[in-house]
Tab-separated table of C-alpha atoms in Angstrom:
chain	number	residue	atom	x	y	z
T	1	UNK	CA	26.149	-84.405	40.642
T	2	UNK	CA	23.024	-82.500	39.747
T	3	UNK	CA	20.388	-84.785	38.319
T	4	UNK	CA	18.187	-83.943	35.344
T	5	UNK	CA	15.183	-82.961	37.487
T	6	UNK	CA	17.217	-80.428	39.449
T	7	UNK	CA	18.549	-78.888	36.210
T	8	UNK	CA	15.029	-78.507	34.889
T	9	UNK	CA	13.884	-76.771	38.068
T	10	UNK	CA	16.843	-74.370	37.909
T	11	UNK	CA	16.119	-73.483	34.273
T	12	UNK	CA	12.452	-72.941	35.100
T	13	UNK	CA	13.301	-70.671	38.077
T	14	UNK	CA	15.734	-68.652	35.950
T	15	UNK	CA	13.079	-68.168	33.263
T	16	UNK	CA	10.505	-66.965	35.798
T	17	UNK	CA	13.049	-64.537	37.254
T	18	UNK	CA	13.832	-63.100	33.798
T	19	UNK	CA	10.162	-62.608	33.017
T	20	UNK	CA	9.633	-60.844	36.357
T	21	UNK	CA	12.564	-58.499	35.734
T	22	UNK	CA	11.339	-57.719	32.216
T	23	UNK	CA	7.855	-56.879	33.490
T	24	UNK	CA	9.297	-54.609	36.177
T	25	UNK	CA	11.371	-52.714	33.607
T	26	UNK	CA	8.394	-52.244	31.278
T	27	UNK	CA	6.168	-50.872	34.052
T	28	UNK	CA	8.898	-48.499	35.277
T	29	UNK	CA	9.760	-46.969	31.886
T	30	UNK	CA	6.152	-46.844	30.683
T	31	UNK	CA	5.303	-44.410	33.476
T	32	UNK	CA	8.253	-42.223	32.569
T	33	UNK	CA	7.307	-42.165	28.879
T	34	UNK	CA	3.731	-41.092	29.621
T	35	UNK	CA	4.684	-38.396	32.130
T	36	UNK	CA	7.733	-37.086	30.320
T	37	UNK	CA	7.903	-33.675	28.686
T	38	UNK	CA	7.558	-33.433	24.900
T	39	UNK	CA	10.839	-33.470	23.043
T	40	UNK	CA	9.725	-30.683	20.629
T	41	UNK	CA	7.952	-27.517	21.750
T	42	UNK	CA	6.264	-25.386	19.086
T	43	UNK	CA	7.288	-21.771	19.247
T	44	UNK	CA	4.726	-19.021	19.636
T	45	UNK	CA	3.347	-17.540	16.409
T	46	UNK	CA	4.593	-14.002	15.680
T	47	UNK	CA	1.903	-11.486	16.485
T	48	UNK	CA	1.825	-7.966	15.076
T	49	UNK	CA	0.381	-5.583	17.584
T	50	UNK	CA	-2.239	-3.090	16.345
T	51	UNK	CA	0.064	-0.198	17.170
T	52	UNK	CA	2.886	-1.648	15.075
T	53	UNK	CA	0.547	-2.323	12.124
T	54	UNK	CA	-0.897	1.166	12.283
T	55	UNK	CA	2.593	2.656	12.314
T	56	UNK	CA	3.582	0.599	9.288
T	57	UNK	CA	0.423	1.576	7.406
T	58	UNK	CA	0.870	5.223	8.254
T	59	UNK	CA	4.497	5.447	7.089
T	60	UNK	CA	3.906	5.615	3.297
T	61	UNK	CA	1.326	8.364	3.745
T	62	UNK	CA	3.808	10.692	5.448
T	63	UNK	CA	6.965	9.731	3.525
T	64	UNK	CA	6.012	11.357	0.212
T	65	UNK	CA	3.561	13.706	-1.483
T	66	UNK	CA	1.915	13.440	-4.890
T	67	UNK	CA	1.676	16.457	-7.208
T	68	UNK	CA	0.287	16.913	-10.726
T	69	UNK	CA	2.177	19.178	-13.118
T	70	UNK	CA	0.756	20.230	-16.482
T	71	UNK	CA	1.416	22.810	-19.149
T	72	UNK	CA	4.674	23.689	-20.832
T	73	UNK	CA	7.105	21.208	-19.281
T	74	UNK	CA	8.958	18.350	-20.941
T	75	UNK	CA	7.028	15.521	-19.242
T	76	UNK	CA	3.682	16.577	-17.717
T	77	UNK	CA	2.192	14.094	-15.283
T	78	UNK	CA	1.922	12.901	-11.702
T	79	UNK	CA	5.069	12.832	-9.560
T	80	UNK	CA	5.999	11.736	-6.047
T	81	UNK	CA	7.992	14.333	-4.099
T	82	UNK	CA	9.349	14.625	-0.588
T	83	UNK	CA	7.412	16.716	1.939
T	84	UNK	CA	8.475	20.383	2.108
T	85	UNK	CA	9.566	20.351	-1.546
T	86	UNK	CA	9.276	23.454	-3.741
T	87	UNK	CA	7.821	24.047	-7.187
T	88	UNK	CA	11.256	23.868	-8.792
T	89	UNK	CA	11.607	20.273	-7.555
T	90	UNK	CA	8.453	19.300	-9.443
T	91	UNK	CA	9.585	21.170	-12.567
T	92	UNK	CA	12.933	19.353	-12.478
T	93	UNK	CA	11.210	15.972	-12.133
T	94	UNK	CA	9.055	16.844	-15.151
T	95	UNK	CA	12.183	17.377	-17.253
T	96	UNK	CA	12.346	21.150	-16.896
T	97	UNK	CA	10.613	23.915	-18.815
T	98	UNK	CA	9.681	23.393	-22.448
T	99	UNK	CA	10.993	25.922	-24.953
T	100	UNK	CA	7.490	27.399	-25.151
T	101	UNK	CA	7.194	27.949	-21.369
T	102	UNK	CA	7.120	31.306	-19.630
T	103	UNK	CA	9.428	30.753	-16.602
T	104	UNK	CA	8.802	34.269	-15.304
T	105	UNK	CA	5.151	33.368	-14.694
T	106	UNK	CA	6.074	30.604	-12.236
T	107	UNK	CA	7.306	31.158	-8.693
T	108	UNK	CA	9.779	28.308	-8.389
T	109	UNK	CA	10.252	28.940	-4.657
T	110	UNK	CA	6.592	28.284	-3.804
T	111	UNK	CA	6.210	25.411	-1.272
T	112	UNK	CA	4.360	22.369	-2.577
T	113	UNK	CA	1.376	20.698	-0.956
T	114	UNK	CA	0.184	17.104	-1.169
T	115	UNK	CA	-2.232	16.754	-4.095
T	116	UNK	CA	-1.298	20.110	-5.674
T	117	UNK	CA	-1.899	20.821	-9.368
T	118	UNK	CA	0.882	22.949	-10.883
T	119	UNK	CA	0.294	24.508	-14.298
T	120	UNK	CA	3.201	26.034	-16.216
T	121	UNK	CA	1.856	28.616	-18.699
T	122	UNK	CA	3.292	29.208	-22.139
T	123	UNK	CA	4.720	32.455	-23.400
T	124	UNK	CA	1.958	35.038	-23.632
T	125	UNK	CA	-0.521	33.083	-21.481
T	126	UNK	CA	0.463	34.915	-18.305
T	127	UNK	CA	1.063	38.331	-19.841
T	128	UNK	CA	0.461	41.164	-17.415
T	129	UNK	CA	0.382	38.832	-14.395
T	130	UNK	CA	2.939	38.672	-11.598
T	131	UNK	CA	4.315	35.374	-10.357
T	132	UNK	CA	2.110	34.010	-7.604
T	133	UNK	CA	3.261	34.549	-4.030
T	134	UNK	CA	2.619	31.915	-1.337
T	135	UNK	CA	-0.364	33.836	0.026
T	136	UNK	CA	-1.980	34.502	-3.336
T	137	UNK	CA	-1.196	30.944	-4.455
T	138	UNK	CA	-3.312	29.479	-1.670
T	139	UNK	CA	-6.315	31.461	-2.875
T	140	UNK	CA	-5.854	30.983	-6.593
T	141	UNK	CA	-4.790	27.348	-6.375
T	142	UNK	CA	-7.992	26.226	-4.657
T	143	UNK	CA	-9.771	26.028	-7.995
T	144	UNK	CA	-6.817	24.257	-9.621
T	145	UNK	CA	-6.812	21.701	-6.815
T	146	UNK	CA	-10.551	21.030	-7.078
T	147	UNK	CA	-11.006	17.291	-7.239
T	148	UNK	CA	-13.165	15.408	-9.727
T	149	UNK	CA	-16.315	13.976	-8.152
T	150	UNK	CA	-16.528	10.449	-9.548
T	151	UNK	CA	-20.188	10.238	-8.501
T	152	UNK	CA	-21.208	13.209	-10.680
T	153	UNK	CA	-18.541	13.802	-13.314
T	154	UNK	CA	-19.335	13.247	-16.975
T	155	UNK	CA	-17.165	11.119	-19.231
T	156	UNK	CA	-15.489	14.264	-20.574
T	157	UNK	CA	-14.668	15.481	-17.054
T	158	UNK	CA	-13.308	12.074	-16.071
T	159	UNK	CA	-10.990	12.096	-19.093
T	160	UNK	CA	-9.192	15.084	-17.576
T	161	UNK	CA	-7.637	12.642	-15.094
T	162	UNK	CA	-4.205	11.274	-16.071
T	163	UNK	CA	-4.404	7.860	-17.691
T	164	UNK	CA	-8.204	7.944	-18.041
T	165	UNK	CA	-9.288	7.762	-21.668
T	166	UNK	CA	-12.737	7.402	-23.259
T	167	UNK	CA	-12.879	3.667	-22.537
T	168	UNK	CA	-12.025	3.952	-18.831
T	169	UNK	CA	-14.255	6.995	-18.372
T	170	UNK	CA	-17.136	5.074	-19.928
T	171	UNK	CA	-16.475	2.135	-17.599
T	172	UNK	CA	-16.642	4.448	-14.577
T	173	UNK	CA	-19.991	5.873	-15.676
T	174	UNK	CA	-21.422	2.431	-16.467
T	175	UNK	CA	-20.314	1.073	-13.106
T	176	UNK	CA	-21.937	4.050	-11.391
T	177	UNK	CA	-25.194	3.496	-13.260
T	178	UNK	CA	-25.328	-0.260	-12.610
T	179	UNK	CA	-23.902	-0.474	-9.077
T	180	UNK	CA	-24.920	2.886	-7.627
T	181	UNK	CA	-22.786	5.734	-6.311
T	182	UNK	CA	-19.233	5.115	-5.160
T	183	UNK	CA	-18.918	4.878	-1.378
T	184	UNK	CA	-15.219	5.729	-1.472
T	185	UNK	CA	-12.507	6.387	-4.022
T	186	UNK	CA	-11.130	2.872	-3.404
T	187	UNK	CA	-14.217	1.527	-5.202
T	188	UNK	CA	-12.574	2.653	-8.448
T	189	UNK	CA	-10.436	-0.490	-8.215
T	190	UNK	CA	-13.604	-2.455	-9.011
T	191	UNK	CA	-13.982	-0.662	-12.338
T	192	UNK	CA	-12.763	-2.473	-15.428
T	193	UNK	CA	-9.553	-0.890	-16.681
T	194	UNK	CA	-8.409	0.620	-13.366
T	195	UNK	CA	-5.626	-1.233	-11.592
T	196	UNK	CA	-3.435	-0.295	-8.620
T	197	UNK	CA	-0.946	1.672	-10.748
T	198	UNK	CA	-3.587	3.827	-12.435
T	199	UNK	CA	-5.437	4.276	-9.140
T	200	UNK	CA	-2.276	5.651	-7.492
T	201	UNK	CA	-2.003	8.275	-10.245
T	202	UNK	CA	-5.516	9.642	-9.716
T	203	UNK	CA	-6.368	8.917	-6.071
T	204	UNK	CA	-5.368	12.433	-4.945
T	205	UNK	CA	-7.426	14.037	-7.720
T	206	UNK	CA	-10.803	12.380	-7.151
T	207	UNK	CA	-13.462	12.513	-4.465
T	208	UNK	CA	-16.952	11.240	-3.710
T	209	UNK	CA	-18.042	14.101	-1.450
T	210	UNK	CA	-17.858	17.385	-3.345
């Protein structure tokens, strides 16, 4: 028979053994936790290379042209056309000839150019003149395509731009007088009354260099 003293010694020995095993387990797994790999790895941030960004920025510039058509058409204004379009494309986009137009005075087969100003004369305005050929158009259209210098133009000259009325023209002149000359046409976006939509309509018709 095991006496009470022997039982106490056995219980004490068992307790010491359990504590030793627990300490060994803690030391073993603690090292693994500290040296282990992270369970979540953050992915790399997407990076746009300069070449890709430049290609994306350059795409809108080559995907369409902007032309300005005035005179005797149904809806004069600024229109976006595909490269290599012809005058008749612009006339169609403007709603076609007005009843007062002189179609014979317009060469509908003339190739368009980015930033071109097309004027459709009325009956009698082009009397005695032949429709412009591509070669003569390049010479005669240079004056029609002359851009408005926003650093020198008067309020009246600025009002010739589509969407620019007396109020906006006055704001351009006041900005020029208070802030100095425009460094680039993009500075027009700082003028009160000119937002991105209006700027897109006139950007191909203005300059700061001429």
